[in-house]
Coordinates of C-alpha atoms and ligand atoms in Angstrom, one line a residue:
M947 CA 28.8 -49.8 -53.6
I948 CA 25.5 -51.3 -54.6
D949 CA 25.8 -54.2 -57.1
G950 CA 24.9 -53.8 -60.7
L951 CA 26.6 -50.4 -61.0
N952 CA 29.7 -51.5 -62.9
N953 CA 32.2 -48.6 -62.7
K954 CA 29.6 -45.9 -63.2
T955 CA 28.8 -43.4 -60.5
F956 CA 25.6 -44.1 -58.7
L957 CA 23.7 -41.1 -60.1
F958 CA 24.5 -41.6 -63.7
S959 CA 24.4 -45.4 -63.8
R960 CA 22.0 -46.9 -66.3
P961 CA 20.0 -48.8 -63.7
F962 CA 19.4 -45.5 -61.9
L963 CA 18.4 -43.9 -65.1
A964 CA 16.0 -46.7 -65.9
G965 CA 14.4 -46.3 -62.5
M966 CA 14.0 -42.6 -62.9
V967 CA 12.5 -42.9 -66.4
S968 CA 10.0 -45.5 -65.2
A969 CA 9.0 -43.3 -62.2
A970 CA 8.6 -40.3 -64.6
V971 CA 6.4 -42.4 -66.9
A972 CA 4.3 -43.5 -64.0
L973 CA 3.8 -39.9 -62.7
S974 CA 2.9 -38.7 -66.2
V975 CA 0.1 -41.2 -66.4
G976 CA -1.3 -39.5 -63.2
E977 CA -0.9 -36.0 -64.7
L978 CA -2.7 -37.1 -67.9
F979 CA -5.5 -38.6 -65.9
A980 CA -6.0 -35.5 -63.9
S981 CA -6.0 -33.3 -66.9
V982 CA -8.8 -35.1 -68.8
T983 CA -11.2 -35.6 -65.9
N984 CA -12.4 -33.6 -63.0
R985 CA -12.9 -36.8 -61.0
T986 CA -9.3 -37.0 -59.8
T987 CA -6.3 -35.0 -58.9
S988 CA -2.8 -36.2 -60.0
L989 CA -0.4 -38.3 -57.9
V990 CA 1.9 -35.3 -57.4
Y991 CA -0.9 -33.1 -56.2
A992 CA -2.3 -35.7 -53.9
V993 CA 1.0 -36.1 -52.2
G994 CA 1.3 -32.3 -52.0
E995 CA -2.0 -32.1 -50.2
F996 CA -1.0 -34.8 -47.8
I997 CA 2.2 -32.9 -47.0
I998 CA 0.4 -29.6 -46.4
D999 CA -2.1 -31.4 -44.1
I1000 CA 0.5 -33.1 -41.9
T1001 CA 2.9 -30.2 -41.6
P1002 CA 2.8 -29.1 -38.0
G1003 CA 0.9 -25.9 -37.1
D1004 CA 3.9 -23.9 -36.0
V1005 CA 5.7 -24.6 -39.3
V1006 CA 2.8 -23.7 -41.5
R1007 CA 1.8 -20.7 -39.5
G1008 CA 2.4 -17.7 -41.7
S1009 CA 3.8 -19.9 -44.4
I1010 CA 1.2 -22.2 -45.9
E1011 CA -1.7 -19.9 -45.2
T1012 CA 0.0 -17.6 -47.6
L1013 CA 1.5 -20.3 -49.8
G1014 CA 1.7 -18.3 -53.0
N1015 CA 1.4 -19.9 -56.4
Y1016 CA 5.1 -19.8 -56.7
Q1017 CA 5.6 -21.9 -53.5
K1018 CA 2.9 -24.3 -54.6
V1019 CA 4.8 -24.9 -57.8
V1020 CA 8.1 -25.4 -55.8
L1021 CA 6.3 -27.9 -53.6
L1022 CA 4.9 -29.8 -56.5
C1023 CA 8.2 -29.8 -58.4
S1024 CA 10.1 -31.1 -55.3
I1025 CA 7.6 -33.9 -54.9
A1026 CA 8.0 -34.9 -58.6
L1027 CA 11.7 -34.7 -58.4
L1028 CA 11.9 -36.7 -55.1
S1029 CA 9.6 -39.4 -56.6
I1030 CA 11.8 -39.7 -59.6
I1031 CA 15.0 -40.0 -57.5
F1032 CA 13.2 -42.7 -55.5
G1033 CA 12.5 -44.4 -58.8
G1034 CA 16.2 -44.2 -59.6
I1035 CA 17.1 -45.9 -56.3
L1036 CA 14.5 -48.6 -57.1
G1037 CA 16.0 -49.0 -60.5
V1038 CA 19.4 -49.7 -58.9
L1039 CA 17.9 -52.1 -56.3
S1040 CA 16.1 -54.0 -59.1
R1041 CA 19.4 -55.2 -60.6
K1042 CA 20.1 -57.3 -57.5
H1043 CA 16.8 -57.7 -55.6
S1044 CA 14.3 -57.6 -58.3
E1045 CA 11.2 -58.9 -56.4
K1046 CA 11.8 -56.5 -53.5
S1047 CA 12.2 -53.5 -55.7
Y1048 CA 9.0 -54.3 -57.7
L1049 CA 7.2 -54.8 -54.4
L1050 CA 8.5 -51.4 -53.3
F1051 CA 7.2 -49.9 -56.6
I1052 CA 3.8 -51.4 -55.9
G1053 CA 4.1 -50.0 -52.3
F1054 CA 4.5 -46.5 -53.8
G1055 CA 1.5 -47.2 -56.0
I1056 CA -0.6 -48.1 -52.9
F1057 CA 0.6 -45.0 -51.1
G1058 CA -0.4 -43.0 -54.2
A1059 CA -3.8 -44.6 -54.2
W1060 CA -4.2 -43.8 -50.5
A1061 CA -3.1 -40.2 -51.0
L1062 CA -5.4 -39.8 -54.0
N1063 CA -8.3 -41.2 -52.1
R1064 CA -7.9 -38.7 -49.2
D1065 CA -8.4 -35.9 -51.7
P1066 CA -12.1 -34.9 -51.2
L1067 CA -12.6 -34.2 -54.9
T1068 CA -11.3 -37.6 -56.1
T1069 CA -13.6 -40.6 -56.3
T1070 CA -12.4 -43.9 -55.0
S1071 CA -12.7 -45.6 -58.4
A1072 CA -10.7 -42.8 -60.1
A1073 CA -8.1 -43.1 -57.4
L1074 CA -7.8 -46.8 -57.9
S1075 CA -7.8 -46.8 -61.7
L1076 CA -5.2 -44.0 -61.8
S1077 CA -2.8 -45.6 -59.3
V1078 CA -3.2 -49.1 -60.7
S1079 CA -2.5 -48.0 -64.3
A1080 CA 0.4 -45.7 -63.2
T1081 CA 2.0 -48.6 -61.2
L1082 CA 1.5 -51.1 -64.0
I1083 CA 3.0 -48.8 -66.6
G1084 CA 5.8 -47.8 -64.3
I1085 CA 6.7 -51.4 -63.6
S1086 CA 6.5 -52.4 -67.2
S1087 CA 8.8 -49.6 -68.1
L1088 CA 11.3 -50.7 -65.6
L1089 CA 11.1 -54.3 -66.7
F1090 CA 11.6 -53.3 -70.3
L1091 CA 14.5 -51.0 -69.6
N1092 CA 16.1 -53.7 -67.4
S1093 CA 15.7 -56.2 -70.2
L1094 CA 17.7 -53.9 -72.5
L1095 CA 20.4 -53.8 -69.8
N1096 CA 20.4 -57.6 -69.4
E1097 CA 20.9 -58.1 -73.2
K1098 CA 23.8 -55.8 -72.9
E1099 CA 25.4 -57.8 -70.2
E1100 CA 25.0 -61.1 -72.0
E1101 CA 26.3 -59.8 -75.3
D1102 CA 29.2 -57.7 -73.8
V1103 CA 31.2 -60.8 -73.4
E1104 CA 31.1 -61.9 -77.0
D1105 CA 31.7 -58.7 -78.9
P1106 CA 32.6 -55.4 -77.5
R1107 CA 30.9 -53.6 -80.4
N1108 CA 27.6 -54.8 -79.0
T1109 CA 28.2 -52.8 -75.9
Y1110 CA 28.0 -49.6 -77.9
A1111 CA 25.0 -50.7 -80.0
N1112 CA 23.1 -51.7 -76.9
R1113 CA 24.1 -48.8 -74.9
R1114 CA 22.8 -46.6 -77.7
Q1115 CA 19.6 -48.6 -77.8
F1116 CA 19.1 -48.2 -74.0
I1117 CA 19.8 -44.5 -74.2
N1118 CA 17.4 -44.1 -77.1
W1119 CA 14.6 -45.8 -75.3
A1120 CA 15.2 -44.0 -72.1
T1121 CA 15.3 -40.7 -73.8
G1122 CA 12.2 -41.5 -75.9
M1123 CA 10.3 -42.5 -72.8
T1124 CA 11.3 -39.4 -70.9
V1125 CA 10.2 -37.2 -73.8
A1126 CA 6.9 -39.2 -73.9
A1127 CA 6.4 -38.7 -70.2
G1128 CA 7.0 -34.9 -70.6
T1129 CA 4.8 -34.7 -73.6
L1130 CA 1.9 -36.6 -72.0
T1131 CA 2.1 -34.2 -69.0
G1132 CA 2.3 -31.2 -71.2
V1133 CA -0.3 -32.2 -73.8
G1134 CA -2.7 -33.1 -70.9
R1135 CA -2.2 -29.7 -69.3
V1136 CA -2.6 -27.7 -72.5
L1137 CA -4.8 -29.6 -75.0
L1138 CA -6.8 -32.1 -73.1
R1139 CA -7.7 -29.9 -70.1
D1140 CA -11.2 -30.4 -68.9
D1141 CA -12.8 -27.0 -69.6
T1142 CA -16.4 -28.1 -68.8
V1143 CA -16.7 -25.9 -65.7
R1144 CA -14.9 -22.9 -67.2
N1145 CA -17.4 -23.0 -70.1
I1146 CA -20.4 -23.4 -67.9
R1147 CA -19.3 -20.5 -65.8
E1148 CA -18.8 -18.2 -68.7
N1149 CA -22.3 -18.8 -69.9
I1150 CA -24.0 -18.0 -66.6
V1151 CA -25.8 -14.6 -66.5
L1152 CA -26.5 -13.5 -62.9
P1153 CA -30.1 -12.2 -62.4
D1154 CA -30.7 -8.5 -61.8
V1155 CA -30.2 -7.3 -58.3
K1156 CA -32.8 -5.2 -56.7
E1157 CA -31.0 -4.0 -53.6
G1158 CA -27.6 -2.9 -52.5
N1159 CA -24.5 -1.1 -53.7
D1160 CA -25.5 -1.3 -57.4
L1161 CA -22.6 0.7 -58.5
L1162 CA -20.8 0.2 -61.8
I1163 CA -17.7 -1.9 -61.5
N1164 CA -14.4 -0.9 -62.9
E1165 CA -13.5 2.6 -64.2
S1166 CA -16.8 4.5 -64.1
I1167 CA -18.2 4.6 -60.6
P1168 CA -21.1 7.1 -60.7
E1169 CA -20.5 10.1 -58.5
E1170 CA -24.0 10.3 -57.2
T1171 CA -24.8 6.8 -56.1
P1172 CA -27.4 7.0 -53.3
L1173 CA -25.1 5.5 -50.8
A1174 CA -22.2 7.7 -51.7
S1175 CA -24.3 10.9 -51.1
T1176 CA -25.1 9.8 -47.6
T1177 CA -21.5 9.2 -46.8
T1178 CA -20.6 11.7 -44.1
T1179 CA -17.8 14.2 -44.6
P1180 CA -14.9 13.2 -42.5
S1181 CA -14.6 15.5 -39.5
G1182 CA -11.4 17.2 -38.6
G1183 CA -10.7 19.2 -41.8
G1184 CA -9.9 16.6 -44.5
N1185 CA -11.6 17.1 -47.8
L1186 CA -13.8 14.4 -49.4
L1187 CA -12.9 13.6 -53.0
S1188 CA -14.9 11.8 -55.6
F1189 CA -14.2 8.3 -56.8
S1190 CA -13.0 9.5 -60.2
E1191 CA -10.6 12.1 -58.6
M1192 CA -9.2 9.3 -56.4
N1193 CA -9.0 6.7 -59.1
E1194 CA -7.1 9.1 -61.4
I1195 CA -4.1 9.1 -58.9
E1196 CA -1.5 7.0 -60.7
G1197 CA -0.6 3.9 -58.7
I1198 CA -3.3 4.1 -56.0
S1199 CA -5.4 1.0 -55.5
P1200 CA -8.6 1.5 -57.5
Y1201 CA -11.6 1.7 -55.2
I1202 CA -12.9 -1.5 -56.6
T1203 CA -10.3 -4.3 -57.0
S1204 CA -10.8 -6.1 -60.3
N1205 CA -11.3 -9.8 -60.3
E1206 CA -8.0 -10.3 -62.0
D1207 CA -6.1 -8.2 -59.4
F1208 CA -7.9 -9.6 -56.4
Y1209 CA -5.5 -11.5 -54.1
R1210 CA -5.9 -15.3 -53.8
I1211 CA -5.2 -17.4 -50.7
D1212 CA -6.2 -21.0 -50.1
T1213 CA -4.8 -24.4 -49.3
A1214 CA -6.0 -25.8 -52.6
L1215 CA -3.2 -27.2 -54.8
R1216 CA -5.8 -28.1 -57.4
V1217 CA -8.5 -25.6 -57.7
P1218 CA -11.9 -27.3 -57.2
T1219 CA -13.9 -27.2 -60.4
I1220 CA -17.5 -27.7 -59.6
E1221 CA -20.4 -28.1 -62.1
P1222 CA -23.3 -26.1 -60.5
S1223 CA -25.8 -28.8 -61.6
N1224 CA -23.9 -31.4 -59.6
W1225 CA -23.7 -29.1 -56.6
T1226 CA -25.9 -28.3 -53.6
L1227 CA -25.4 -26.4 -50.4
R1228 CA -26.5 -28.3 -47.3
V1229 CA -27.6 -26.5 -44.1
D1230 CA -27.7 -28.7 -41.1
G1231 CA -26.4 -29.3 -37.6
L1232 CA -28.3 -27.8 -34.6
V1233 CA -31.4 -26.9 -36.7
G1234 CA -35.0 -28.0 -36.8
N1235 CA -35.2 -28.2 -40.5
P1236 CA -32.0 -29.3 -42.3
Y1237 CA -32.2 -28.7 -46.1
E1238 CA -30.3 -28.6 -49.3
I1239 CA -30.4 -25.8 -51.8
S1240 CA -29.3 -25.9 -55.5
Y1241 CA -27.4 -23.2 -57.4
D1242 CA -30.5 -22.4 -59.5
E1243 CA -32.6 -22.0 -56.4
I1244 CA -30.1 -19.7 -54.9
L1245 CA -30.1 -17.5 -58.1
K1246 CA -34.0 -17.3 -57.7
M1247 CA -33.8 -15.8 -54.2
D1248 CA -33.6 -12.1 -53.7
L1249 CA -30.0 -11.3 -54.4
V1250 CA -28.2 -8.2 -53.1
K1251 CA -25.0 -6.5 -54.1
K1252 CA -22.7 -5.4 -51.3
N1253 CA -19.3 -3.7 -51.3
V1254 CA -17.1 -5.5 -48.8
T1255 CA -13.3 -5.4 -48.2
L1256 CA -11.9 -8.8 -47.7
T1257 CA -8.5 -9.3 -46.2
C1258 CA -6.2 -12.1 -45.0
V1259 CA -5.0 -12.5 -41.5
S1260 CA -1.5 -13.2 -42.9
N1261 CA -1.3 -9.8 -44.6
E1262 CA 1.7 -8.0 -43.3
I1263 CA 1.4 -4.2 -42.6
G1264 CA 1.5 -2.7 -46.1
G1265 CA 1.0 -6.1 -47.7
P1266 CA -1.1 -7.0 -50.8
L1267 CA -3.5 -9.6 -49.3
V1268 CA -6.5 -7.2 -49.2
G1269 CA -9.1 -6.3 -51.8
N1270 CA -12.5 -4.5 -52.2
A1271 CA -15.1 -6.0 -54.4
V1272 CA -18.9 -5.8 -55.0
W1273 CA -20.3 -9.2 -54.0
T1274 CA -23.6 -10.5 -55.3
G1275 CA -25.4 -13.0 -53.0
V1276 CA -28.1 -14.0 -50.6
P1277 CA -27.9 -12.6 -47.1
L1278 CA -26.8 -15.5 -44.8
D1279 CA -29.6 -14.9 -42.2
Q1280 CA -32.1 -16.0 -44.9
I1281 CA -30.2 -19.1 -45.7
V1282 CA -29.8 -20.0 -42.1
S1283 CA -33.2 -19.0 -40.9
K1284 CA -34.8 -21.4 -43.4
A1285 CA -33.2 -24.2 -41.5
E1286 CA -34.7 -23.0 -38.2
P1287 CA -31.6 -22.9 -36.0
L1288 CA -32.1 -24.2 -32.4
A1289 CA -31.7 -21.6 -29.7
T1290 CA -28.6 -23.4 -28.5
S1291 CA -26.6 -23.1 -31.7
E1292 CA -23.7 -20.6 -31.3
Q1293 CA -21.3 -21.2 -34.2
I1294 CA -21.7 -21.3 -38.0
M1295 CA -19.2 -23.8 -39.3
C1296 CA -18.7 -23.8 -43.1
H1297 CA -17.3 -26.7 -45.1
S1298 CA -15.8 -26.5 -48.6
V1299 CA -15.8 -29.3 -51.2
D1300 CA -12.0 -29.5 -50.7
G1301 CA -12.1 -30.1 -47.0
F1302 CA -11.4 -26.6 -45.7
T1303 CA -13.5 -25.3 -42.8
A1304 CA -14.1 -22.0 -41.1
G1305 CA -16.4 -21.0 -38.2
F1306 CA -17.6 -17.8 -36.6
P1307 CA -20.2 -16.7 -34.1
L1308 CA -23.7 -17.3 -35.4
E1309 CA -24.7 -13.9 -34.0
N1310 CA -22.6 -12.2 -36.7
I1311 CA -25.1 -13.0 -39.4
F1312 CA -27.9 -11.3 -37.4
D1313 CA -26.0 -8.2 -36.2
G1314 CA -26.6 -6.0 -39.2
R1315 CA -23.3 -6.5 -41.0
T1316 CA -23.1 -7.8 -44.5
A1317 CA -22.8 -11.6 -44.4
L1318 CA -23.5 -13.2 -47.8
L1319 CA -23.6 -16.5 -49.5
A1320 CA -22.0 -15.0 -52.6
V1321 CA -22.4 -16.1 -56.1
G1322 CA -21.0 -13.0 -57.9
M1323 CA -17.9 -10.9 -57.8
N1324 CA -17.9 -7.5 -59.5
G1325 CA -20.9 -8.4 -61.6
A1326 CA -19.5 -11.7 -62.9
P1327 CA -20.2 -15.2 -61.6
L1328 CA -17.6 -15.9 -58.9
P1329 CA -14.2 -16.7 -60.6
I1330 CA -13.3 -20.3 -60.2
I1331 CA -10.3 -19.4 -58.0
H1332 CA -12.5 -17.2 -55.8
G1333 CA -15.0 -20.0 -55.0
F1334 CA -17.3 -20.8 -57.9
P1335 CA -20.1 -21.6 -57.6
A1336 CA -20.6 -20.1 -54.1
R1337 CA -18.7 -18.8 -51.2
L1338 CA -19.1 -16.8 -48.0
V1339 CA -18.2 -13.2 -47.6
V1340 CA -18.6 -11.7 -44.1
A1341 CA -17.8 -8.1 -43.5
G1342 CA -15.3 -7.4 -40.7
L1343 CA -14.0 -10.9 -40.3
Y1344 CA -10.7 -12.2 -41.7
G1345 CA -11.0 -14.7 -44.5
Y1346 CA -9.7 -17.7 -42.6
V1347 CA -12.6 -17.7 -40.2
S1348 CA -15.4 -16.8 -42.6
A1349 CA -14.8 -16.5 -46.4
V1350 CA -15.1 -20.2 -47.3
K1351 CA -14.8 -20.7 -51.1
W1352 CA -16.3 -23.7 -53.0
I1353 CA -18.7 -24.1 -50.0
K1354 CA -20.8 -27.2 -49.7
R1355 CA -22.2 -27.2 -46.2
I1356 CA -23.2 -24.8 -43.5
E1357 CA -23.3 -26.6 -40.1
L1358 CA -24.7 -24.9 -37.0
C1359 CA -23.0 -26.1 -33.8
N1360 CA -21.9 -25.1 -30.3
W1361 CA -18.8 -22.8 -30.1
D1362 CA -16.7 -25.6 -28.5
D1363 CA -18.0 -28.4 -30.8
N1364 CA -15.8 -27.7 -33.7
D1365 CA -12.8 -25.6 -34.8
G1366 CA -12.1 -24.4 -38.3
Y1367 CA -9.1 -25.5 -40.4
W1368 CA -6.6 -22.9 -39.1
I1369 CA -7.6 -22.9 -35.4
P1370 CA -5.6 -26.1 -34.3
R1371 CA -2.8 -24.7 -36.5
G1372 CA -2.2 -21.8 -34.1
W1373 CA -4.6 -19.0 -35.2
S1374 CA -7.2 -17.3 -33.1
K1375 CA -10.8 -18.6 -33.1
R1376 CA -12.2 -15.1 -33.1
A1377 CA -10.7 -12.9 -35.7
P1378 CA -12.2 -9.5 -36.4
I1379 CA -10.3 -7.5 -39.0
K1380 CA -8.0 -4.9 -37.5
I1381 CA -7.8 -1.3 -38.5
S1382 CA -5.0 -0.8 -41.1
S1383 CA -3.7 1.6 -43.7
R1384 CA -1.3 1.2 -46.6
I1385 CA 0.8 3.6 -48.7
D1386 CA 0.5 2.8 -52.5
V1387 CA 2.2 5.9 -53.9
P1388 CA 4.9 7.2 -54.5
Q1389 CA 6.1 3.9 -55.9
K1390 CA 9.5 5.2 -56.7
R1391 CA 12.1 5.5 -53.9
K1392 CA 13.8 8.5 -55.5
I1393 CA 11.7 11.5 -56.8
E1394 CA 12.4 15.0 -57.9
S1395 CA 11.4 17.9 -55.7
G1396 CA 8.0 19.6 -56.3
M1397 CA 4.4 18.6 -55.9
H1398 CA 3.8 14.9 -55.3
V1399 CA 1.0 12.9 -53.9
V1400 CA 1.3 10.4 -51.1
A1401 CA -1.7 8.1 -51.4
G1402 CA -3.1 4.7 -50.5
V1403 CA -6.0 2.9 -48.9
A1404 CA -7.2 2.4 -45.3
W1405 CA -9.8 0.1 -43.8
A1406 CA -11.5 -0.4 -40.4
P1407 CA -14.6 -2.5 -40.7
L1408 CA -17.3 -2.3 -39.6
S1409 CA -17.2 1.4 -38.5
G1410 CA -15.2 2.7 -41.5
I1411 CA -12.4 5.3 -41.8
K1412 CA -12.9 8.7 -40.2
K1413 CA -9.4 10.1 -40.7
V1414 CA -6.0 9.2 -42.3
E1415 CA -2.8 11.0 -41.4
V1416 CA 0.7 10.9 -42.6
S1417 CA 3.9 11.9 -40.8
F1418 CA 7.3 12.8 -42.4
N1419 CA 10.4 11.8 -40.4
S1420 CA 8.3 11.4 -37.3
G1421 CA 7.1 15.0 -37.5
P1422 CA 3.6 16.1 -36.7
W1423 CA 0.7 14.1 -38.1
K1424 CA -0.9 15.8 -41.1
E1425 CA -4.5 15.0 -42.2
C1426 CA -5.1 13.6 -45.6
D1427 CA -8.1 14.0 -48.0
L1428 CA -10.3 10.9 -48.2
G1429 CA -12.2 9.3 -51.0
L1430 CA -15.8 8.3 -50.8
S1431 CA -16.6 5.0 -49.3
L1432 CA -19.8 3.1 -49.9
S1433 CA -19.9 1.9 -46.3
G1434 CA -17.8 1.2 -43.3
E1435 CA -17.4 -2.4 -44.5
S1436 CA -15.2 -1.3 -47.3
W1437 CA -11.9 0.5 -47.6
T1438 CA -11.3 4.2 -48.2
Q1439 CA -8.7 5.8 -50.5
W1440 CA -6.7 8.6 -49.1
V1441 CA -4.3 11.2 -50.5
Y1442 CA -1.9 13.8 -49.2
K1443 CA -0.6 16.5 -51.5
W1444 CA 3.1 16.9 -50.7
E1445 CA 5.4 19.8 -51.6
A1446 CA 8.5 17.7 -51.5
E1447 CA 11.8 19.4 -50.8
P1448 CA 15.2 17.8 -51.3
G1449 CA 16.2 15.4 -48.5
K1450 CA 15.6 11.9 -47.1
Y1451 CA 12.2 11.1 -45.8
E1452 CA 10.5 8.3 -43.9
I1453 CA 6.8 8.6 -44.4
K1454 CA 4.3 6.8 -42.1
V1455 CA 0.6 6.5 -42.3
R1456 CA -2.1 5.9 -39.6
A1457 CA -5.8 5.6 -39.7
T1458 CA -8.6 6.5 -37.3
D1459 CA -11.9 4.7 -37.4
K1460 CA -15.3 6.3 -36.9
N1461 CA -15.3 5.2 -33.2
G1462 CA -12.2 7.2 -32.7
V1463 CA -9.9 4.1 -32.5
V1464 CA -6.4 5.1 -33.8
Q1465 CA -4.2 2.6 -35.6
S1466 CA -1.4 1.7 -33.1
S1467 CA 2.3 1.9 -34.0
N1468 CA 3.2 -1.1 -31.9
I1469 CA 4.5 -3.9 -34.1
V1470 CA 2.5 -7.1 -33.9
S1471 CA 3.1 -10.0 -36.3
P1472 CA 0.2 -11.6 -38.2
A1473 CA -0.1 -14.7 -36.1
P1474 CA -2.3 -15.4 -34.2
N1475 CA -4.9 -12.8 -35.1
G1476 CA -3.6 -10.1 -37.5
A1477 CA -0.7 -7.7 -37.9
E1478 CA -0.5 -4.3 -36.2
G1479 CA 1.9 -1.4 -36.8
L1480 CA 2.2 1.4 -39.3
D1481 CA 3.1 1.2 -42.9
K1482 CA 6.1 3.3 -43.9
I1483 CA 8.2 4.1 -46.9
S1484 CA 11.7 5.6 -47.2
I1485 CA 12.1 8.1 -50.1
R1486 CA 14.8 10.4 -51.3
V1487 CA 13.9 13.7 -52.9
V1488 CA 16.5 15.3 -55.2
Ligands
MTE1873 N1 -12.0 -23.6 -49.6 C1 -11.2 -22.6 -49.1 N2 -11.7 -21.4 -48.8 C2 -11.0 -20.5 -48.3 C3 -9.6 -20.7 -48.0 C4 -9.1 -22.0 -48.3 O1 -7.9 -22.3 -48.0 N3 -9.9 -22.9 -48.8 N4 -8.8 -19.7 -47.4 C5 -9.5 -18.6 -46.8 C6 -8.6 -17.5 -46.5 S1 -7.3 -17.7 -45.4 C7 -8.8 -16.3 -47.2 S2 -7.8 -15.0 -46.7 C8 -9.8 -16.1 -48.2 C9 -9.2 -15.5 -49.5 O2 -10.2 -15.4 -50.5 P1 -9.7 -15.0 -51.9 O3 -8.7 -16.0 -52.4 O4 -11.0 -15.0 -52.8 O5 -9.1 -13.6 -51.9 O6 -10.4 -17.3 -48.5 C10 -10.7 -18.1 -47.5 N5 -11.5 -19.2 -48.0
MO1874 MO1 -6.3 -15.7 -45.1

């Protein structure tokens, strides 16, 4: 047993407790710091970012790319818990080897400073002041609690009643400090949160847009939008239904995904909050005229509105990581041409303020597809989690090779010069979106016999969806009715009216694009370049 433990078990010994409390106090200083200023992340977040970055590719493949908010919380809580346990061990060590343990505490402080300083959004001075104050306050807490324990030992000998008085005193202080640490963290999170950027964003009014899919967002999509009326009727017998007819189907994905419901994927533990007035986009690399452009200058350019379906390469067949929004922005060819790209440049490599990168062939911004430097989503300035103040949206490419959020730099380079964030982690460098379809309704797995609808969405950028079919218990494929679609770059709703008779059914769906490519039933997992296979549901009709 380690000295200084008396007869208590290791975990519940007072020295261990003293160490844990001191570590918690130190961490809470970091949390408070991070809440009141945008200039630094917290110690816990910084270590989390470090862990995400060093985790080997084959471990993160298909896990961190889709690290949900829940997993992010689990990661952060584990780091906090582990740090507190380390603190406990230091507390025990400090009873016998006090210099060594305080040096170790300082060592953790230095590690914290280093981790903070790697965070691209944390300034060096903020990293230093945070970690120095956290370390000092942590060490002082430990010294103080240890002094209470020492008093106890000295007085124990004289009068046993002192043991209880001092034990109570120690416990009171330890409890009080724990509560203080929790309160500091909580108050910081809730009351002192730095809302500057949130408020700035809310007051931005995007300028009018002259060109593009200027359809109303949300419920009321006009039936006769110019683009809708030019949409060709799908060949092969399916009917074409209006947006409102489709959106009325209960449980179907609305044609336009609202900003609130749009999926979110990124490696950011702390969402970058950027003041547009402190931000510029730099365009450089293999160009004749590198330049920087401000948010206001971007808003003064000719903005367009385009309806583009964005999806994540990690989306499983039938999965939720896909959405269809109207994006407001400047066509990327304009942004890039202004920099006069050299004839030799092949790749457009985009960098975010939080150190994420993604690259794709330069030719994709000149081949007629929608490729935007986007500032708006469904009529509003980009939501902070979706990239405020600016991001890329490129039709037909998975998000991880193109859709950089919180963008700060566009660099033109050779194809082999540079790889985006996910490429060395085992994902393909070229990543066009694959044809796919999803069943949204029926949502229940047990229904009553009678008329039902089977419905969902299908996408196949850039060509668009020509046909969607469903099959019951591997029977013949039956063609569905399709909704309108504003272009091949966005998804299509589909519906099949089903006279359901009692029995057990497996329903499958498959899509065909306008080039005649049929969605394959071979099962392919998301890594390295997107899932393949058919979505299916099992349902019982009674
Ligand atoms: N800065 C940054 N941008 C990013 C990512 C990221 O991790 N960091 N992830 C990409 C991936 S993998 C996807 S699928 C899309 C998701 O965009 P969304 O969260 O707006 O749906 O963002 C892309 N842009
Ligand atoms: Mo993604």
